[in-house]
mmCIF file of C-alpha atoms in Angstrom:
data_model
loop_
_atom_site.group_PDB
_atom_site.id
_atom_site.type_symbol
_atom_site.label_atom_id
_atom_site.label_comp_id
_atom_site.label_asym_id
_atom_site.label_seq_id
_atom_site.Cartn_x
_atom_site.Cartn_y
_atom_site.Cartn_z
ATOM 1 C CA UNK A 1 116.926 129.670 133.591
ATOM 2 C CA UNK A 2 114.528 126.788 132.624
ATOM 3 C CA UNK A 3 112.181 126.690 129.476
ATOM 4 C CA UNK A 4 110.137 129.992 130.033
ATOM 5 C CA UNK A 5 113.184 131.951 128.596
ATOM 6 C CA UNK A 6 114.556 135.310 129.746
ATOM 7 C CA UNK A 7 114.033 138.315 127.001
ATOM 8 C CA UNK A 8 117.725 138.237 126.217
ATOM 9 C CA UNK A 9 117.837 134.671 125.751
ATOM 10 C CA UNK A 10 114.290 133.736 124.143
ATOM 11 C CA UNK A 11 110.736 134.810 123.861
ATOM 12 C CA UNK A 12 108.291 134.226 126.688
ATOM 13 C CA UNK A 13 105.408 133.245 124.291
ATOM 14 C CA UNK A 14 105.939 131.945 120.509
ATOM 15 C CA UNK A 15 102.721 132.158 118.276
ATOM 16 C CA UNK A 16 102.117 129.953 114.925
ATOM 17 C CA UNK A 17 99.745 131.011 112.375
ATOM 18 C CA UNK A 18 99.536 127.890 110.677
ATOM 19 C CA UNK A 19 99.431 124.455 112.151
ATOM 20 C CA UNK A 20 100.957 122.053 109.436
ATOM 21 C CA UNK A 21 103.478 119.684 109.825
ATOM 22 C CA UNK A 22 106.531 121.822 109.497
ATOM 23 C CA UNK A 23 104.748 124.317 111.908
ATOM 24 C CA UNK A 24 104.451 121.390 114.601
ATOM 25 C CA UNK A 25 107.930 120.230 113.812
ATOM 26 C CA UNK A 26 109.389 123.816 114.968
ATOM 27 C CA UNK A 27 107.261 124.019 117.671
ATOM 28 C CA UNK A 28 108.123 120.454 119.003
ATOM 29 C CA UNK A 29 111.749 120.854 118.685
ATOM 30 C CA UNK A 30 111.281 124.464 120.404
ATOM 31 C CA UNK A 31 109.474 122.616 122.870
ATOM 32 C CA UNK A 32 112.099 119.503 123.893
ATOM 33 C CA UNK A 33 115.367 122.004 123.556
ATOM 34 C CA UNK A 34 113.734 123.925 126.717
ATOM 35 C CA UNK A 35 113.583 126.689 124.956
ATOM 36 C CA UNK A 36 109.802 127.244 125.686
ATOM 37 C CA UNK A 37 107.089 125.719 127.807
ATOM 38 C CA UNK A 38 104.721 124.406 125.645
ATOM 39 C CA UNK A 39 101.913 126.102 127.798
ATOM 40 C CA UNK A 40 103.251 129.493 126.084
ATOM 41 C CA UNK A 41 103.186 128.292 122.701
ATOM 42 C CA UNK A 42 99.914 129.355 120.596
ATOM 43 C CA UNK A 43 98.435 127.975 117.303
ATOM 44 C CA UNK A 44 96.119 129.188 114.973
ATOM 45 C CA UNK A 45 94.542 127.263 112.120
ATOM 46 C CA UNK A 46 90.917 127.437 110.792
ATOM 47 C CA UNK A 47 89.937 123.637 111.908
ATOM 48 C CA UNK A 48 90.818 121.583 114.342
ATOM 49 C CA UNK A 49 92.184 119.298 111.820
ATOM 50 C CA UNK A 50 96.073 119.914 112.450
ATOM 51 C CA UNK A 51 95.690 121.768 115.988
ATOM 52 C CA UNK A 52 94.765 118.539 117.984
ATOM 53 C CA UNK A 53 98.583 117.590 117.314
ATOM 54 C CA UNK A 54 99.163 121.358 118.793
ATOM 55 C CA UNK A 55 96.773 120.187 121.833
ATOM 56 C CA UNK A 56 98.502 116.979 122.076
ATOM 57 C CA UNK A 57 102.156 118.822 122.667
ATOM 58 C CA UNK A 58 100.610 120.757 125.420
ATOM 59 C CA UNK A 59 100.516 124.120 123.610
ATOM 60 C CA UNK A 60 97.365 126.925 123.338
ATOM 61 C CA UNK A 61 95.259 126.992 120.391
ATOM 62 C CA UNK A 62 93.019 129.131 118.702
ATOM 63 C CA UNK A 63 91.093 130.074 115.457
ATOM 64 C CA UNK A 64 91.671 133.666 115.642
ATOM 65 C CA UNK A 65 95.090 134.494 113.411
ATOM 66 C CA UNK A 66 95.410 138.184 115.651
ATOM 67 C CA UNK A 67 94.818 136.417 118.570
ATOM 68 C CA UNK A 68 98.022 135.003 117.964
ATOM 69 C CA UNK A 69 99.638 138.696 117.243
ATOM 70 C CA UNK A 70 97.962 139.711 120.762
ATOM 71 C CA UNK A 71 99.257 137.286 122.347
ATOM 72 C CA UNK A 72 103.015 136.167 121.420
ATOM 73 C CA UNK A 73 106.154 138.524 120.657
ATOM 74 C CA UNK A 74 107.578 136.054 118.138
ATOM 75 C CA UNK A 75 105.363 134.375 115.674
ATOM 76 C CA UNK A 76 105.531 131.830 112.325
ATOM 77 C CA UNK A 77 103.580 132.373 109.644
ATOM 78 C CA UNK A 78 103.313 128.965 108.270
ATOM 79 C CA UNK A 79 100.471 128.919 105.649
ATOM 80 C CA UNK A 80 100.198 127.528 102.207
ATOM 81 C CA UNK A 81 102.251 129.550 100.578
ATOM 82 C CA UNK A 82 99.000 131.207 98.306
ATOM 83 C CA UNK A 83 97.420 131.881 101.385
ATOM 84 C CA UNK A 84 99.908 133.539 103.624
ATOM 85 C CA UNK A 85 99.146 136.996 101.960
ATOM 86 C CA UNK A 86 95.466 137.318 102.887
ATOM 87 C CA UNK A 87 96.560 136.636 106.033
ATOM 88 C CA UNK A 88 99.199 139.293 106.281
ATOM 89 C CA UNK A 89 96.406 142.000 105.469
ATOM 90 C CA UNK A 90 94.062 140.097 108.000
ATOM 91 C CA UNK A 91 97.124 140.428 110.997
ATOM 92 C CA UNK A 92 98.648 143.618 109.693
ATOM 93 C CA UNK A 93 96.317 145.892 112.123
ATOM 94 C CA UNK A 94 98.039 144.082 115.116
ATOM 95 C CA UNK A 95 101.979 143.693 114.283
ATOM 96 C CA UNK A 96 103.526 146.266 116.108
ATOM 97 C CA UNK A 97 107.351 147.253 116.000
ATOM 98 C CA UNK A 98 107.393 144.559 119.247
ATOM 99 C CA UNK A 99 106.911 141.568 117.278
ATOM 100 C CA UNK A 100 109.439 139.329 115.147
ATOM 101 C CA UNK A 101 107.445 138.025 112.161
ATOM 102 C CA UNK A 102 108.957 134.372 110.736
ATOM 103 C CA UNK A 103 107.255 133.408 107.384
ATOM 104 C CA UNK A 104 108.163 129.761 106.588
ATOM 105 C CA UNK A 105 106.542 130.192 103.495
ATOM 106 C CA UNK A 106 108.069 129.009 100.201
ATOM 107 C CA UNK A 107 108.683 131.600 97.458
ATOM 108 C CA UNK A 108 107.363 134.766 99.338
ATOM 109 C CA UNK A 109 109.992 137.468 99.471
ATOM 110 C CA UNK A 110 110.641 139.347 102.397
ATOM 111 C CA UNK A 111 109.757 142.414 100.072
ATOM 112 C CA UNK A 112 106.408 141.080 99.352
ATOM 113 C CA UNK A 113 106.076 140.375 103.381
ATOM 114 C CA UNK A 114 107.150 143.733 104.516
ATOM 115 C CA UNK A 115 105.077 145.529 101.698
ATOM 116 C CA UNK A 116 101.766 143.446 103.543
ATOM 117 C CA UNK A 117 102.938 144.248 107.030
ATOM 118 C CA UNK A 118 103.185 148.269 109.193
ATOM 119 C CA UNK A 119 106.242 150.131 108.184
ATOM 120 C CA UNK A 120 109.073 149.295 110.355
ATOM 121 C CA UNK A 121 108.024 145.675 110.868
ATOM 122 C CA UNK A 122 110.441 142.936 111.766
ATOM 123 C CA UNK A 123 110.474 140.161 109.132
ATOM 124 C CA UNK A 124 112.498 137.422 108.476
ATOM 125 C CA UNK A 125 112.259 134.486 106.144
ATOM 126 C CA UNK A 126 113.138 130.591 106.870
ATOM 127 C CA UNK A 127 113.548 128.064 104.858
ATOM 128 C CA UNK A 128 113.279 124.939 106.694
ATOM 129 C CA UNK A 129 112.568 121.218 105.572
ATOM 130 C CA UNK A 130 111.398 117.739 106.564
ATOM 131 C CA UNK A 131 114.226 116.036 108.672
ATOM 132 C CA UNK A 132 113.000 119.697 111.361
ATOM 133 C CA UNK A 133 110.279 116.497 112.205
ATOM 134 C CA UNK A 134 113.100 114.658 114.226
ATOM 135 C CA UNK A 135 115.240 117.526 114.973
ATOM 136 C CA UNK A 136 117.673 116.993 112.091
ATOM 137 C CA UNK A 137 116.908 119.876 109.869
ATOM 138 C CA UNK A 138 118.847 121.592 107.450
ATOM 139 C CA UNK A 139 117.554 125.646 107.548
ATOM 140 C CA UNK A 140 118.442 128.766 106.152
ATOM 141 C CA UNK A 141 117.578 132.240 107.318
ATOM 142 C CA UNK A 142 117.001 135.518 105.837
ATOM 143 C CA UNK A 143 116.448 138.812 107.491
ATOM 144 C CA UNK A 144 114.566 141.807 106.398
ATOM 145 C CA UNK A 145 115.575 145.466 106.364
ATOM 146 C CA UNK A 146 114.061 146.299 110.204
ATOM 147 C CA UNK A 147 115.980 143.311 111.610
ATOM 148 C CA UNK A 148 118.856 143.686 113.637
ATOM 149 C CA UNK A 149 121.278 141.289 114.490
ATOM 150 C CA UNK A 150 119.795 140.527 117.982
ATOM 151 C CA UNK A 151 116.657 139.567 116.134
ATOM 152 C CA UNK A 152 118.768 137.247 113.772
ATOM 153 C CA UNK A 153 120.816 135.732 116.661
ATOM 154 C CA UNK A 154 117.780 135.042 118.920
ATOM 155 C CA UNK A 155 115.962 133.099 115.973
ATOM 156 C CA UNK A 156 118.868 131.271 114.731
ATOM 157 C CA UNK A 157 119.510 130.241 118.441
ATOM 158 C CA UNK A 158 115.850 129.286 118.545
ATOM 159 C CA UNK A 159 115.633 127.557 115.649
ATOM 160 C CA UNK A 160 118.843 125.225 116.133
ATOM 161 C CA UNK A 161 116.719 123.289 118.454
ATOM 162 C CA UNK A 162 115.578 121.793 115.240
ATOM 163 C CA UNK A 163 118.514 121.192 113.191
ATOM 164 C CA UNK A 164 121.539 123.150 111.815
ATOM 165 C CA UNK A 165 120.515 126.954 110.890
ATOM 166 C CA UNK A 166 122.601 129.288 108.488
ATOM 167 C CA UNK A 167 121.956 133.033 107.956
ATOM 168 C CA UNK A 168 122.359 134.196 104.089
ATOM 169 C CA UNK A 169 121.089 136.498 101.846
ATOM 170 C CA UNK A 170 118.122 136.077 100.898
ATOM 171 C CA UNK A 171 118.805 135.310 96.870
ATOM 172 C CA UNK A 172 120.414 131.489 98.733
ATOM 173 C CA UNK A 173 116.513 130.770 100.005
ATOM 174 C CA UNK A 174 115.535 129.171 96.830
ATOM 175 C CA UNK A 175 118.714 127.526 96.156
ATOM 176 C CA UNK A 176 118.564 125.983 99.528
ATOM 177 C CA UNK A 177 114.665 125.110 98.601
ATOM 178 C CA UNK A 178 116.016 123.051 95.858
ATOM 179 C CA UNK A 179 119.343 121.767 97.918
ATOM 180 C CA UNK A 180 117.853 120.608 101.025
ATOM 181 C CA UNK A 181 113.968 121.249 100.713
ATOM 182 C CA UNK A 182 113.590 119.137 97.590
ATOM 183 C CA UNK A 183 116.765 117.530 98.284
ATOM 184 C CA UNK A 184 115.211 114.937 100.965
ATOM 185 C CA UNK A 185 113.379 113.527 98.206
ATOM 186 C CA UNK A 186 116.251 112.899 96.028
ATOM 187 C CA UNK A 187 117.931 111.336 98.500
ATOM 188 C CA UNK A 188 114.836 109.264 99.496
ATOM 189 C CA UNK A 189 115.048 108.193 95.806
ATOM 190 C CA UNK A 190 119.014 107.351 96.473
ATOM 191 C CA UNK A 191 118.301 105.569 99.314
ATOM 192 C CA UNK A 192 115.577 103.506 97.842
ATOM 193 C CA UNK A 193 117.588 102.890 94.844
ATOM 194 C CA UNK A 194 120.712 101.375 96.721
ATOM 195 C CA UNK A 195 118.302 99.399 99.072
ATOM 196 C CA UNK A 196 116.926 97.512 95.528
ATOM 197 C CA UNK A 197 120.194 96.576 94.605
ATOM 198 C CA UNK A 198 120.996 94.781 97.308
ATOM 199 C CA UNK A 199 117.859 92.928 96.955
ATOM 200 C CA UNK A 200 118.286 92.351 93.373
ATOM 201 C CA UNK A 201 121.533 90.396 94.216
ATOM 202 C CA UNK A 202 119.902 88.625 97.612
ATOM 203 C CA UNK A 203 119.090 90.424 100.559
ATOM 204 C CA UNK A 204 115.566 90.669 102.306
ATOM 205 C CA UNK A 205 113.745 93.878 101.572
ATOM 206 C CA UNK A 206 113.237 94.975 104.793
ATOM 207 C CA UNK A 207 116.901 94.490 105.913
ATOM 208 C CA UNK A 208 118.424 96.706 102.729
ATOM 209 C CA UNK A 209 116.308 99.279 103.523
ATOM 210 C CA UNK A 210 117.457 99.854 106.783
ATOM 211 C CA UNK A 211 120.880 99.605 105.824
ATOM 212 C CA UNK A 212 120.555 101.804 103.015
ATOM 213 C CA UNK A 213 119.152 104.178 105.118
ATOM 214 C CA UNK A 214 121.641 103.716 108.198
ATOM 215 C CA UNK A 215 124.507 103.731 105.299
ATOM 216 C CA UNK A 216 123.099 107.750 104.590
ATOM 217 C CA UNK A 217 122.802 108.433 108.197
ATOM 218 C CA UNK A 218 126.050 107.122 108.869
ATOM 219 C CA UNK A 219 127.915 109.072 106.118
ATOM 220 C CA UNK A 220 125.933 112.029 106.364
ATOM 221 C CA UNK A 221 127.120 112.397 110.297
ATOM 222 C CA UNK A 222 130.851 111.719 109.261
ATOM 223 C CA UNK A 223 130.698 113.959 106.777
ATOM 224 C CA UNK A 224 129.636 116.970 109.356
ATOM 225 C CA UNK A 225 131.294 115.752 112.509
ATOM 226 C CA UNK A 226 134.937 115.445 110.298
ATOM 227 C CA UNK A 227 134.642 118.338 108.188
ATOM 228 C CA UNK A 228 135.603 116.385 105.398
ATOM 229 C CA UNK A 229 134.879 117.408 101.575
ATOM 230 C CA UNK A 230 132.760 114.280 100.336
ATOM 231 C CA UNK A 231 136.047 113.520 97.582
ATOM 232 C CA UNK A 232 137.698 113.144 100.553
ATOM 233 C CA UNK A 233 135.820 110.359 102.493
ATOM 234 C CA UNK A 234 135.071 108.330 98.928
ATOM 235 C CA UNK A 235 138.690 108.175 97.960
ATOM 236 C CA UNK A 236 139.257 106.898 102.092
ATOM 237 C CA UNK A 237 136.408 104.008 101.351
ATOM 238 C CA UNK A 238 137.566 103.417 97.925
ATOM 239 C CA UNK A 239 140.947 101.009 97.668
ATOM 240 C CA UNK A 240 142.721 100.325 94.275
ATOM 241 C CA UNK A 241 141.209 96.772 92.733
ATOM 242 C CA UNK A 242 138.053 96.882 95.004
ATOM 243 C CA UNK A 243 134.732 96.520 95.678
ATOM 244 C CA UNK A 244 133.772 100.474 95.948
ATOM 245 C CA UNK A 245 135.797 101.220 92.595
ATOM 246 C CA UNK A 246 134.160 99.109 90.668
ATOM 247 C CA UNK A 247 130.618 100.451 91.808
ATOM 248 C CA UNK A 248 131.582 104.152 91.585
ATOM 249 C CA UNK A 249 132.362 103.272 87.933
ATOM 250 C CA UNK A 250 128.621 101.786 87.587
ATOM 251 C CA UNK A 251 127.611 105.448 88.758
ATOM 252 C CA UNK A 252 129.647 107.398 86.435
ATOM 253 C CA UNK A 253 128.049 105.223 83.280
ATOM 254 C CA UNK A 254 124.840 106.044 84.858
ATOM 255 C CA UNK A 255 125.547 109.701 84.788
ATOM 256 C CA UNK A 256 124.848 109.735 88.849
ATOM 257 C CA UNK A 257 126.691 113.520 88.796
ATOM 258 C CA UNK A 258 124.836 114.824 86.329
ATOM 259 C CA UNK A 259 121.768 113.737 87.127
ATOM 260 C CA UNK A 260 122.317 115.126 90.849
ATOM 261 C CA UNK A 261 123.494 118.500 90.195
ATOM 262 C CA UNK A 262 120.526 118.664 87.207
ATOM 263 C CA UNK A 263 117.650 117.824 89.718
ATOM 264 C CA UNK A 264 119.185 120.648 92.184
ATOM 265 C CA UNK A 265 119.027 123.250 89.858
ATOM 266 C CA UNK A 266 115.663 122.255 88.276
ATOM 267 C CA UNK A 267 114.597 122.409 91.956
ATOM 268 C CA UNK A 268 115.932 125.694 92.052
ATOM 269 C CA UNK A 269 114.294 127.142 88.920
ATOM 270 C CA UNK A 270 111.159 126.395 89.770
ATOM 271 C CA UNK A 271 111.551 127.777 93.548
ATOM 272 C CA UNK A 272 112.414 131.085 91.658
ATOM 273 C CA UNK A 273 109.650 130.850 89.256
ATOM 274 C CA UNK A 274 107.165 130.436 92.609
ATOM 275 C CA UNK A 275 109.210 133.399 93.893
ATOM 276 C CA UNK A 276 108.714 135.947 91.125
ATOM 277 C CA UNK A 277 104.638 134.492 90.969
#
């Protein structure tokens, strides 16, 4: 079957309540798998500020949030995170047992969501991040206590259009938050870091950058294509005497490891600190 997906296989209509970037991200990648038409895709946002890029996909828009509800089976709530309760208790008189409710929403718990939501509703949480934007996401999902594994299977399916997606409890959301939400802009850091070395000793800005950045790519798709543990692939590149020894050595006097696994977990504190807020 084409993109307007069979019941077993997809929804026929996915609503967004929220039309941010991570919002249009999903949607988009939704959108190119074939996994909906983009004519049966409706937004909501107060302004026309972020729904023009909603327009501009093909999709429906609106400014009604429980138009959304009325309208779509499966729907992301992808507000601010401060805002997405007010808009629970707006929506709540129109979630019925028939919809699948996706927050997006950093540090809300799916006890907090079901507690704003009609007894027997179908939450789940997602934590997605940047790289969703081209299609190269890194996502975890969580699943409330009304969700079945159907529910779970159809969204993962859904969502893989984006990137990889995982299913774990839901105490792993805010360590992935700090892993891979906050974890593109360490590696952004990384990346930028290696790129000025390489001018520092000669080579034109522009140039390092992009092979800095097509070094991580590069790695990053070995890395998951192989199966390889990372200790494995280093000691492969790095050959007694050589160039790669020597540099891993800078690293290690830098405190590189360290400083890694201590930005992860700061990450990760504060994700739980949002969480209990």
């Amino acid at each position: 079957m084409a993109a307007s997906v069979a019941a077993e296989s997809g929804p026929r209509r996915v609503g967004f309540v929220g039309a941010g970037r991570m919002a249009e991200a999903i949607a988009q990648g939704l959108i190119q798998a074939g996994k909906v038409e983009a004519q049966h895709v409706l937004a909501s946002a107060p302004t026309d500020r972020n729904l023009c890029r909603f327009r501009a996909l093909g999709c429906q828009t609106t400014h009604s949030n429980r138009e959304v509800l009325q309208s779509c089976s499966l729907v992301f709530f992808a507000t601010k995170p401060h805002i997405l309760p007010a808009v629970l208790v707006e929506v709540a008189p129109v979630v019925t047992a028939e919809h699948i409710v996706v927050s997006v929403a950093a540090g809300v718990s799916l006890s907090t969501l079901e507690e704003l939501l009609p007894p027997m509703a179908r939450v789940l949480r997602v934590s997605p991040n940047l790289p969703c934007v081209v299609q190269e996401g890194a996502m975890v999902m969580a699943r409330g206590r009304h969700v079945g594994s159907s529910e779970a299977r159809l969204l993962r399916t859904l969502l893989e259009a984006c990137g990889q997606c995982e299913e774990v409890p839901e105490a792993q959301v805010d360590v992935h938050t700090g892993l891979s939400g906050s974890g593109v802009a360490f590696v952004c850091a990384f990346s930028e870091a290696l790129a000025e070395g390489a001018i520092k000793v000669g080579m034109p800005s522009g140039l390092a950058h992009r092979t800095a950045a097509q070094t991580l790519l590069g790695t990053a798709k070995m890395l998951l294509q192989k199966g390889q543990h990372p200790a494995q692939l280093r000691t492969d590149v790095c050959t007694p005497g050589g160039t790669t020894i020597y540099g891993l050595h800078a690293l290690e006097q830098g405190g590189l490891r360290a400083a890694a696994m201590s930005s992860v977990e700061a990450a990760t504190c504060r994700a739980r600190e949002l969480s209990r807020k």
